[in-house]
C-alpha positions as protocol buffer text, in pm:
chain_id: "A"
residue {
  index: 1
  type: MET
  ca { x: 636 y: 1793 z: -1274 }
}
residue {
  index: 2
  type: SER
  ca { x: 304 y: 1656 z: -1389 }
}
residue {
  index: 3
  type: SER
  ca { x: 45 y: 1472 z: -1189 }
}
residue {
  index: 4
  type: LYS
  ca { x: -235 y: 1237 z: -1278 }
}
residue {
  index: 5
  type: VAL
  ca { x: -539 y: 1133 z: -1087 }
}
residue {
  index: 6
  type: ILE
  ca { x: -596 y: 759 z: -1106 }
}
residue {
  index: 7
  type: ALA
  ca { x: -961 y: 674 z: -1146 }
}
residue {
  index: 8
  type: VAL
  ca { x: -1134 y: 343 z: -1083 }
}
residue {
  index: 9
  type: GLY
  ca { x: -1058 y: 114 z: -1374 }
}
residue {
  index: 10
  type: ASP
  ca { x: -751 y: 305 z: -1495 }
}
residue {
  index: 11
  type: GLU
  ca { x: -434 y: 115 z: -1567 }
}
residue {
  index: 12
  type: PHE
  ca { x: -176 y: 188 z: -1298 }
}
residue {
  index: 13
  type: PRO
  ca { x: 128 y: 387 z: -1414 }
}
residue {
  index: 14
  type: ASN
  ca { x: 467 y: 223 z: -1457 }
}
residue {
  index: 15
  type: VAL
  ca { x: 618 y: 312 z: -1116 }
}
residue {
  index: 16
  type: THR
  ca { x: 890 y: 125 z: -927 }
}
residue {
  index: 17
  type: LEU
  ca { x: 912 y: 138 z: -545 }
}
residue {
  index: 18
  type: PHE
  ca { x: 1101 y: -52 z: -276 }
}
residue {
  index: 19
  type: GLU
  ca { x: 942 y: -315 z: -53 }
}
residue {
  index: 20
  type: ASP
  ca { x: 1110 y: -432 z: 269 }
}
residue {
  index: 21
  type: SER
  ca { x: 1463 y: -340 z: 153 }
}
residue {
  index: 22
  type: PRO
  ca { x: 1636 y: -137 z: -119 }
}
residue {
  index: 23
  type: SER
  ca { x: 1727 y: -459 z: -299 }
}
residue {
  index: 24
  type: ASN
  ca { x: 1361 y: -556 z: -342 }
}
residue {
  index: 25
  type: THR
  ca { x: 1203 y: -338 z: -610 }
}
residue {
  index: 26
  type: VAL
  ca { x: 840 y: -368 z: -706 }
}
residue {
  index: 27
  type: ASN
  ca { x: 688 y: -231 z: -1025 }
}
residue {
  index: 28
  type: LEU
  ca { x: 334 y: -127 z: -936 }
}
residue {
  index: 29
  type: HIS
  ca { x: 204 y: -151 z: -1293 }
}
residue {
  index: 30
  type: ASP
  ca { x: 316 y: -514 z: -1311 }
}
residue {
  index: 31
  type: LEU
  ca { x: 211 y: -594 z: -954 }
}
residue {
  index: 32
  type: PHE
  ca { x: -141 y: -456 z: -999 }
}
residue {
  index: 33
  type: ALA
  ca { x: -197 y: -593 z: -1352 }
}
residue {
  index: 34
  type: GLY
  ca { x: -518 y: -794 z: -1363 }
}
residue {
  index: 35
  type: LYS
  ca { x: -592 y: -726 z: -997 }
}
residue {
  index: 36
  type: ARG
  ca { x: -842 y: -513 z: -816 }
}
residue {
  index: 37
  type: VAL
  ca { x: -654 y: -334 z: -536 }
}
residue {
  index: 38
  type: VAL
  ca { x: -694 y: -61 z: -278 }
}
residue {
  index: 39
  type: PHE
  ca { x: -391 y: 169 z: -292 }
}
residue {
  index: 40
  type: PHE
  ca { x: -356 y: 451 z: -41 }
}
residue {
  index: 41
  type: GLY
  ca { x: -85 y: 688 z: 72 }
}
residue {
  index: 42
  type: VAL
  ca { x: -9 y: 826 z: 415 }
}
residue {
  index: 43
  type: PRO
  ca { x: 212 y: 1120 z: 519 }
}
residue {
  index: 44
  type: GLY
  ca { x: 446 y: 909 z: 731 }
}
residue {
  index: 45
  type: ALA
  ca { x: 500 y: 587 z: 919 }
}
residue {
  index: 46
  type: PHE
  ca { x: 473 y: 596 z: 1297 }
}
residue {
  index: 47
  type: THR
  ca { x: 278 y: 925 z: 1290 }
}
residue {
  index: 48
  type: PRO
  ca { x: -19 y: 943 z: 1531 }
}
residue {
  index: 49
  type: GLY
  ca { x: -294 y: 968 z: 1269 }
}
residue {
  index: 50
  type: CYS
  ca { x: -150 y: 708 z: 1037 }
}
residue {
  index: 51
  type: SER
  ca { x: -70 y: 461 z: 1315 }
}
residue {
  index: 52
  type: GLY
  ca { x: -385 y: 525 z: 1516 }
}
residue {
  index: 53
  type: THR
  ca { x: -648 y: 564 z: 1244 }
}
residue {
  index: 54
  type: HIS
  ca { x: -549 y: 517 z: 881 }
}
residue {
  index: 55
  type: VAL
  ca { x: -384 y: 175 z: 868 }
}
residue {
  index: 56
  type: PRO
  ca { x: -585 y: 29 z: 1159 }
}
residue {
  index: 57
  type: GLY
  ca { x: -903 y: 124 z: 971 }
}
residue {
  index: 58
  type: PHE
  ca { x: -795 y: -78 z: 670 }
}
residue {
  index: 59
  type: LEU
  ca { x: -692 y: -369 z: 894 }
}
residue {
  index: 60
  type: LYS
  ca { x: -1029 y: -362 z: 1069 }
}
residue {
  index: 61
  type: ASP
  ca { x: -1217 y: -364 z: 737 }
}
residue {
  index: 62
  type: LEU
  ca { x: -980 y: -597 z: 548 }
}
residue {
  index: 63
  type: GLU
  ca { x: -1222 y: -888 z: 522 }
}
residue {
  index: 64
  type: LYS
  ca { x: -1503 y: -655 z: 414 }
}
residue {
  index: 65
  type: ILE
  ca { x: -1275 y: -504 z: 149 }
}
residue {
  index: 66
  type: LYS
  ca { x: -1175 y: -849 z: 20 }
}
residue {
  index: 67
  type: GLY
  ca { x: -1542 y: -951 z: 30 }
}
residue {
  index: 68
  type: GLN
  ca { x: -1611 y: -669 z: -216 }
}
residue {
  index: 69
  type: GLY
  ca { x: -1379 y: -832 z: -467 }
}
residue {
  index: 70
  type: TYR
  ca { x: -1051 y: -658 z: -394 }
}
residue {
  index: 71
  type: ASP
  ca { x: -739 y: -874 z: -411 }
}
residue {
  index: 72
  type: ALA
  ca { x: -514 y: -675 z: -178 }
}
residue {
  index: 73
  type: VAL
  ca { x: -456 y: -348 z: 9 }
}
residue {
  index: 74
  type: TYR
  ca { x: -135 y: -150 z: -43 }
}
residue {
  index: 75
  type: CYS
  ca { x: 0 y: 148 z: 150 }
}
residue {
  index: 76
  type: VAL
  ca { x: 271 y: 389 z: 35 }
}
residue {
  index: 77
  type: SER
  ca { x: 457 y: 656 z: 230 }
}
residue {
  index: 78
  type: VAL
  ca { x: 765 y: 872 z: 201 }
}
residue {
  index: 79
  type: ASN
  ca { x: 959 y: 652 z: 443 }
}
residue {
  index: 80
  type: ASP
  ca { x: 1235 y: 414 z: 343 }
}
residue {
  index: 81
  type: PRO
  ca { x: 1156 y: 43 z: 306 }
}
residue {
  index: 82
  type: PHE
  ca { x: 1315 y: -50 z: 641 }
}
residue {
  index: 83
  type: VAL
  ca { x: 1091 y: 192 z: 830 }
}
residue {
  index: 84
  type: MET
  ca { x: 783 y: 75 z: 638 }
}
residue {
  index: 85
  type: ALA
  ca { x: 860 y: -290 z: 716 }
}
residue {
  index: 86
  type: ALA
  ca { x: 910 y: -210 z: 1087 }
}
residue {
  index: 87
  type: TRP
  ca { x: 589 y: -6 z: 1092 }
}
residue {
  index: 88
  type: ALA
  ca { x: 388 y: -286 z: 928 }
}
residue {
  index: 89
  type: LYS
  ca { x: 524 y: -532 z: 1185 }
}
residue {
  index: 90
  type: ASP
  ca { x: 448 y: -291 z: 1473 }
}
residue {
  index: 91
  type: LEU
  ca { x: 87 y: -247 z: 1353 }
}
residue {
  index: 92
  type: GLY
  ca { x: 34 y: -618 z: 1286 }
}
residue {
  index: 93
  type: ALA
  ca { x: -16 y: -530 z: 919 }
}
residue {
  index: 94
  type: ALA
  ca { x: 270 y: -734 z: 771 }
}
residue {
  index: 95
  type: GLY
  ca { x: 127 y: -971 z: 511 }
}
residue {
  index: 96
  type: LYS
  ca { x: -214 y: -803 z: 537 }
}
residue {
  index: 97
  type: VAL
  ca { x: -170 y: -445 z: 422 }
}
residue {
  index: 98
  type: TYR
  ca { x: 136 y: -431 z: 199 }
}
residue {
  index: 99
  type: SER
  ca { x: 375 y: -140 z: 231 }
}
């Protein structure tokens, strides 16, 4: 297995993930094309650090992030799309930080 570090300004790799349900696939290369985004990963939904610090930090600074010219904030985790959707709703992140 190979890995690649994505640097600022790099084109995002052609990767397909699920959003909200297994029937809703999203290709990140296409989704991020022409946009300036913040993309971060967390170890797991509903974990203490991720729920108490990581995502709330991005929510708190969302307007500041957008004010710096970013179009959106995206979060990825190992959880299935149903768990991620429930977690976003629980945190008040749905429609703000995309998962």
